[in-house]
XYZ file of N, CA and C in Angstrom:
420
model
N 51.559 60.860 32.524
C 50.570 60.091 33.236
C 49.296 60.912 33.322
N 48.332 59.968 32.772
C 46.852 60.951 32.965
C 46.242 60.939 34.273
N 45.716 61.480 35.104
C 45.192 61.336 36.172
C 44.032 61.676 35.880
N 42.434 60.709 36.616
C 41.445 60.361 36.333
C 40.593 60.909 37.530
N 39.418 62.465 37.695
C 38.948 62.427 38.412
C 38.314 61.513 38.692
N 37.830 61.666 40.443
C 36.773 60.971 41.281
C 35.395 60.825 40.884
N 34.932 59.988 40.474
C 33.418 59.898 39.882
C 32.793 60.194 41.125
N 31.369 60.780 41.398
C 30.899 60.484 42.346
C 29.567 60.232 41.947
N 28.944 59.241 42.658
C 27.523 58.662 41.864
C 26.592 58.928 43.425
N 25.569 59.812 43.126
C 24.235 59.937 43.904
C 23.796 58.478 44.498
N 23.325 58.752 45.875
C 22.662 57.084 46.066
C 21.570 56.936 45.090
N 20.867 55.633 45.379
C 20.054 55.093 44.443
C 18.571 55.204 45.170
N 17.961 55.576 44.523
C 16.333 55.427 45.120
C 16.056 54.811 46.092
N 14.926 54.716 46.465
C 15.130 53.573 47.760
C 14.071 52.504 47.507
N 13.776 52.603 46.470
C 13.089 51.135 45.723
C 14.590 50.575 45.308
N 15.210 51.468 44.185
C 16.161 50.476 44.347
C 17.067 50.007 44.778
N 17.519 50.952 45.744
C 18.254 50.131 46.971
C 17.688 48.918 47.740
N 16.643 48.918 47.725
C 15.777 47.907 48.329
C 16.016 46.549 47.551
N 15.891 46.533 46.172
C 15.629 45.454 45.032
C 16.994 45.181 45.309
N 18.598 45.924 44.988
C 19.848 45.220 44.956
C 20.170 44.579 46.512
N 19.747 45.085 47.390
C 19.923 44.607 48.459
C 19.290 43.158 48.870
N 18.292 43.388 48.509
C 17.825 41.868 48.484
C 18.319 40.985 46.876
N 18.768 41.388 46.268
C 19.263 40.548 44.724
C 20.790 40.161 45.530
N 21.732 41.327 46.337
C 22.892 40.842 46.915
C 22.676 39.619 48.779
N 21.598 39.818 48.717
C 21.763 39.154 49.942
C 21.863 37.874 49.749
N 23.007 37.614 50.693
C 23.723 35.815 51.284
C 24.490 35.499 49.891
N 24.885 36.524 48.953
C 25.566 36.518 47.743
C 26.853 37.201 47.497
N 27.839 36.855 46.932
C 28.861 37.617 46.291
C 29.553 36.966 45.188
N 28.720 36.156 44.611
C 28.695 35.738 43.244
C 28.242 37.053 41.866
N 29.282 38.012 41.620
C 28.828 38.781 40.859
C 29.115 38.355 38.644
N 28.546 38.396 38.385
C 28.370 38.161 36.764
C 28.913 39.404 35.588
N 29.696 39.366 35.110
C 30.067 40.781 34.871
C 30.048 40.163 32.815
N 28.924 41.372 32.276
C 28.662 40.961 30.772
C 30.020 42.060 30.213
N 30.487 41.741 29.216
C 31.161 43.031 28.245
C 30.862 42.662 27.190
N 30.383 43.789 26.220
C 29.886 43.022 24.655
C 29.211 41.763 24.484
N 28.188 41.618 25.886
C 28.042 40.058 25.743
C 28.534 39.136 25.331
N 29.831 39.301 26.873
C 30.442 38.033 26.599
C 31.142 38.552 28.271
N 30.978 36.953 28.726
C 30.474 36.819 30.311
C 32.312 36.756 30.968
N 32.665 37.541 31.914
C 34.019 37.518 32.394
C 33.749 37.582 33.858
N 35.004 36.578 34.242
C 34.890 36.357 35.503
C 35.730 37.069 36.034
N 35.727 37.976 37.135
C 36.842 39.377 38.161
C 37.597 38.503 38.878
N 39.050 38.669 38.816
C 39.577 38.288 39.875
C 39.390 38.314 41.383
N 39.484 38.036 42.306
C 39.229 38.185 43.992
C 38.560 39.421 44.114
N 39.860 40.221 44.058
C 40.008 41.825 44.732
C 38.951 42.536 43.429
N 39.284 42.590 42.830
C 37.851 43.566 41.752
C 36.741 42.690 42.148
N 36.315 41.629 42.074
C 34.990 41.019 42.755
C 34.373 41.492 44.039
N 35.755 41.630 44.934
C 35.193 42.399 46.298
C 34.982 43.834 45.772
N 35.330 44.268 45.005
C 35.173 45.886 45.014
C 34.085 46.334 44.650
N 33.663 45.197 43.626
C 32.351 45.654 42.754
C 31.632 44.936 44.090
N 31.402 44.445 44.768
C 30.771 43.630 45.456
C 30.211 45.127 46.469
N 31.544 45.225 46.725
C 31.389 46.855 47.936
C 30.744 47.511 47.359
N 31.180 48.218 46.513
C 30.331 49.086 45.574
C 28.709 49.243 45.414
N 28.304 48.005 45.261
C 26.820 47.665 44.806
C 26.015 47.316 46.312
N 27.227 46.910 47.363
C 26.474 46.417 49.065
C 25.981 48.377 49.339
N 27.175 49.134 49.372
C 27.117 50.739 49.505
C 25.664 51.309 48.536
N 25.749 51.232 47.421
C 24.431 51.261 47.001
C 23.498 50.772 47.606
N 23.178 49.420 48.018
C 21.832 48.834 48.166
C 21.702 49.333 49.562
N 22.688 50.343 50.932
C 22.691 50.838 51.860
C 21.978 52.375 51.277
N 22.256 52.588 50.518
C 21.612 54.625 50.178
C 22.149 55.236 50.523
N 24.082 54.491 49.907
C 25.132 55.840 50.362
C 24.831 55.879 48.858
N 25.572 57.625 48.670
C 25.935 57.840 47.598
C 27.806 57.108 47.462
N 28.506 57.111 46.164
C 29.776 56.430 46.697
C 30.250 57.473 45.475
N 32.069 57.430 45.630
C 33.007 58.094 44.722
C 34.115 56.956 44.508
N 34.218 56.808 43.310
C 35.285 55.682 42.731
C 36.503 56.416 42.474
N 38.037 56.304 42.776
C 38.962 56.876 42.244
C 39.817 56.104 42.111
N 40.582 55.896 41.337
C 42.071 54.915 41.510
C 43.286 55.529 41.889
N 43.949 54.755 42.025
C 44.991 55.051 43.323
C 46.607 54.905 42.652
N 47.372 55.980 42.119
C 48.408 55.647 41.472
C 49.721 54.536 42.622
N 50.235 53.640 41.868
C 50.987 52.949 42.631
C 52.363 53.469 43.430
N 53.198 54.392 43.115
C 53.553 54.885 43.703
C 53.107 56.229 44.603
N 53.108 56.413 45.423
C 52.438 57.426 46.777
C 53.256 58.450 47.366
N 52.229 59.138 47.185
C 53.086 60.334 48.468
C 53.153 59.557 49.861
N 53.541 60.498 50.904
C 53.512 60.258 52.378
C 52.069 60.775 52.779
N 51.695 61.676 52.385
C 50.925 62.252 52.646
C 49.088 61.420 51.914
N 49.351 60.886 51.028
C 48.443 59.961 50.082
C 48.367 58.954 50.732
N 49.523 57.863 50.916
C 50.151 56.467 51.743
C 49.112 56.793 53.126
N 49.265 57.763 53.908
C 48.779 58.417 55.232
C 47.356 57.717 55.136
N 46.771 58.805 54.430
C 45.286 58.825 54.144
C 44.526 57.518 53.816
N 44.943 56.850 53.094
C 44.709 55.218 52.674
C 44.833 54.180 53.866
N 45.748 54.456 54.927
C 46.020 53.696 55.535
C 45.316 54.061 57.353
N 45.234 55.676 57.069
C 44.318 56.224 57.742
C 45.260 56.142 58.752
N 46.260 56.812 58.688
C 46.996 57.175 59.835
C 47.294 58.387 59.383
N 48.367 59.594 60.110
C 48.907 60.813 59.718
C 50.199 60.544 59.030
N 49.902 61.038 58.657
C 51.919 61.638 57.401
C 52.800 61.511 58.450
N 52.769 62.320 59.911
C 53.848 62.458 60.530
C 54.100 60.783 61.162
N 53.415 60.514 61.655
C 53.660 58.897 61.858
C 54.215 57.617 60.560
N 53.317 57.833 60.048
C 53.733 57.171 58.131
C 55.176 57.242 57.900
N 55.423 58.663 58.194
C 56.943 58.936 57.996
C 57.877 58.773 59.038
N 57.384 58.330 60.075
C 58.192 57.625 61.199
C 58.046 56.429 60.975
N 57.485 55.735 60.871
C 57.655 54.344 60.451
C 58.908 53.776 58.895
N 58.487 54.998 58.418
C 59.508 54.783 57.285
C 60.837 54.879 57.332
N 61.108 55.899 58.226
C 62.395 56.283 58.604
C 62.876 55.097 59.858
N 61.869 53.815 60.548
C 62.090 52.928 61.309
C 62.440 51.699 60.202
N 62.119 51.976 59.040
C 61.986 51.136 58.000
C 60.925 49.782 58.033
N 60.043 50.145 58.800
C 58.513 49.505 59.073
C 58.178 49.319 57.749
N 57.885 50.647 57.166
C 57.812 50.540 55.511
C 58.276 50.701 54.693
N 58.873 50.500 53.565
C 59.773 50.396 52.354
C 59.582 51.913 52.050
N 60.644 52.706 51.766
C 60.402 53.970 51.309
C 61.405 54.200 49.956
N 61.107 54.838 49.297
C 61.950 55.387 48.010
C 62.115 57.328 47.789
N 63.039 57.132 47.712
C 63.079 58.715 47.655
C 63.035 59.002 45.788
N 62.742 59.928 45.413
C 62.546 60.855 44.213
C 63.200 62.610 44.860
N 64.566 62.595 44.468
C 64.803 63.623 45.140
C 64.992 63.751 46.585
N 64.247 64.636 47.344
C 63.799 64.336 48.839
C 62.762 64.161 48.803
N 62.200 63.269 47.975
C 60.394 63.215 48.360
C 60.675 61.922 48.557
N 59.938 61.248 49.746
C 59.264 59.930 49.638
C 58.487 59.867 49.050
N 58.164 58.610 48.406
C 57.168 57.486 47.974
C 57.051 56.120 48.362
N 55.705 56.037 48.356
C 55.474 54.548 48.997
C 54.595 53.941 48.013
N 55.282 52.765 47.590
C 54.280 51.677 46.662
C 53.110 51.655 47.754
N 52.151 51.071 46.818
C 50.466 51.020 47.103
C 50.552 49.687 47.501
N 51.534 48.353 47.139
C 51.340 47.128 47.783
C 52.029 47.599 48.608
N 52.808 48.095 49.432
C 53.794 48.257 50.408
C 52.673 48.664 51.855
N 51.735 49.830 51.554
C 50.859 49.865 52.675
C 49.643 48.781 52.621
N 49.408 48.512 51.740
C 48.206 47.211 51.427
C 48.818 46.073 52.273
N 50.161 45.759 52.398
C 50.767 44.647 52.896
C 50.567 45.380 54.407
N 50.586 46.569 55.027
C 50.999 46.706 56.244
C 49.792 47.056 56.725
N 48.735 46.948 55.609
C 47.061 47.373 56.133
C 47.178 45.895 56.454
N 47.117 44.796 55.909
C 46.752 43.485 55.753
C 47.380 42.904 57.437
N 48.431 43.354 57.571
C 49.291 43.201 58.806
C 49.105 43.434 59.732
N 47.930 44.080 60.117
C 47.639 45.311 61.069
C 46.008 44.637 61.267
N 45.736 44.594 60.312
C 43.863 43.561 60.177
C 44.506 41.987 61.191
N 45.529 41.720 60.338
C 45.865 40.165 61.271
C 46.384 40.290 62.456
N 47.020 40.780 62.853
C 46.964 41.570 64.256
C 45.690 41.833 65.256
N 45.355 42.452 64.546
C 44.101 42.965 65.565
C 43.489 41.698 65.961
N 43.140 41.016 64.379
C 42.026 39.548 64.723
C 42.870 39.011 65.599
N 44.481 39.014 65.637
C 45.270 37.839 66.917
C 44.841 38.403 68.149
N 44.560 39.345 68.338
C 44.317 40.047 69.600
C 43.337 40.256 70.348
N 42.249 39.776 69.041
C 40.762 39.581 69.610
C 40.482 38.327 70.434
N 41.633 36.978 70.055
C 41.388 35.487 70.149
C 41.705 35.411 71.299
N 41.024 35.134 72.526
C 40.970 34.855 73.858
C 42.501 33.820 74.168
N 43.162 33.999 75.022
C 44.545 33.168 75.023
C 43.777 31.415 76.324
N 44.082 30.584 75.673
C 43.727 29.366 76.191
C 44.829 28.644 77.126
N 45.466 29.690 77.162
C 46.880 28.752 77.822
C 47.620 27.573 77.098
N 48.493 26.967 77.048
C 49.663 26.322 76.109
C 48.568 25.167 75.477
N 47.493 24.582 76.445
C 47.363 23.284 75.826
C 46.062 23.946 75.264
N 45.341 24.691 75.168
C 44.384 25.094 74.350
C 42.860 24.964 74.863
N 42.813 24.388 76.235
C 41.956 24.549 76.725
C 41.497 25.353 77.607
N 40.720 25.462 77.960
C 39.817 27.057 78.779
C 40.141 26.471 80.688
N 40.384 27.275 81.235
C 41.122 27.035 82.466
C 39.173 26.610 83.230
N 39.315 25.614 84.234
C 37.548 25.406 84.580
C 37.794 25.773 86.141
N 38.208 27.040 86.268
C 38.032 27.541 87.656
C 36.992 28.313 88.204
């Protein structure tokens, strides 16, 4: 398996951060040419390139890396932005699917993507004010 350093790309001027920022605004219709010849990105690469180019037209600099599908604990951690020692309590709760290689865990990359995704829908349930059973706002 080849492993592919981290590109890291300088921000962009601030003319042209200025120009993509206004070319992306109220947009995420992105156009992608190869050999001139026009391909449409699935969802998730559409959002990425989408991120990518919003981070530019802000005057971050950004670093692209890809993410092998099976994971350390310690990798899984970082992505999900929690610690290893927790990651690995959850695993051992079987919260998350774990595979051993030896004594090493690994964690598939959809396995925390599913429990990032889980954790986003959560929160939003938790933001939603509770209306009581019939759904209306109490008028006291």
């Amino acid at each position: 398996m080849t492993l592919i350093a981290p590109r890291v790309a300088a921000a962009l001027a601030a003319q042209d951060a200025q120009k993509l920022q206004y070319a992306l605004n109220g947009s995420d219709d992105i156009t992608v040419f190869v050999d001139g010849t026009v391909h449409r990105l699935p969802d998730q690469a559409r959002d990425a390139v989408v991120d990518l180019l919003a981070r530019f037209s802000r005057g971050e600099a950004v670093t692209v890396s890809s993410v092998e599908e099976m994971l350390t604990t310690s990798r899984a951690a970082e992505l999900a932005g929690i610690s290893h020692t927790y990651l690995r309590n959850m695993t051992d709760r079987g919260e998350i699917p774990v595979e051993y290689r030896g004594t090493h865990r690994r964690i598939r990359l959809a396995d925390i993507m599913a429990w990032l995704e889980k954790q986003k829908k959560n929160n939003t349930a938790d933001d939603v004010p509770d209306h009581g059973d019939d759904g209306a706002a109490d008028a006291s």
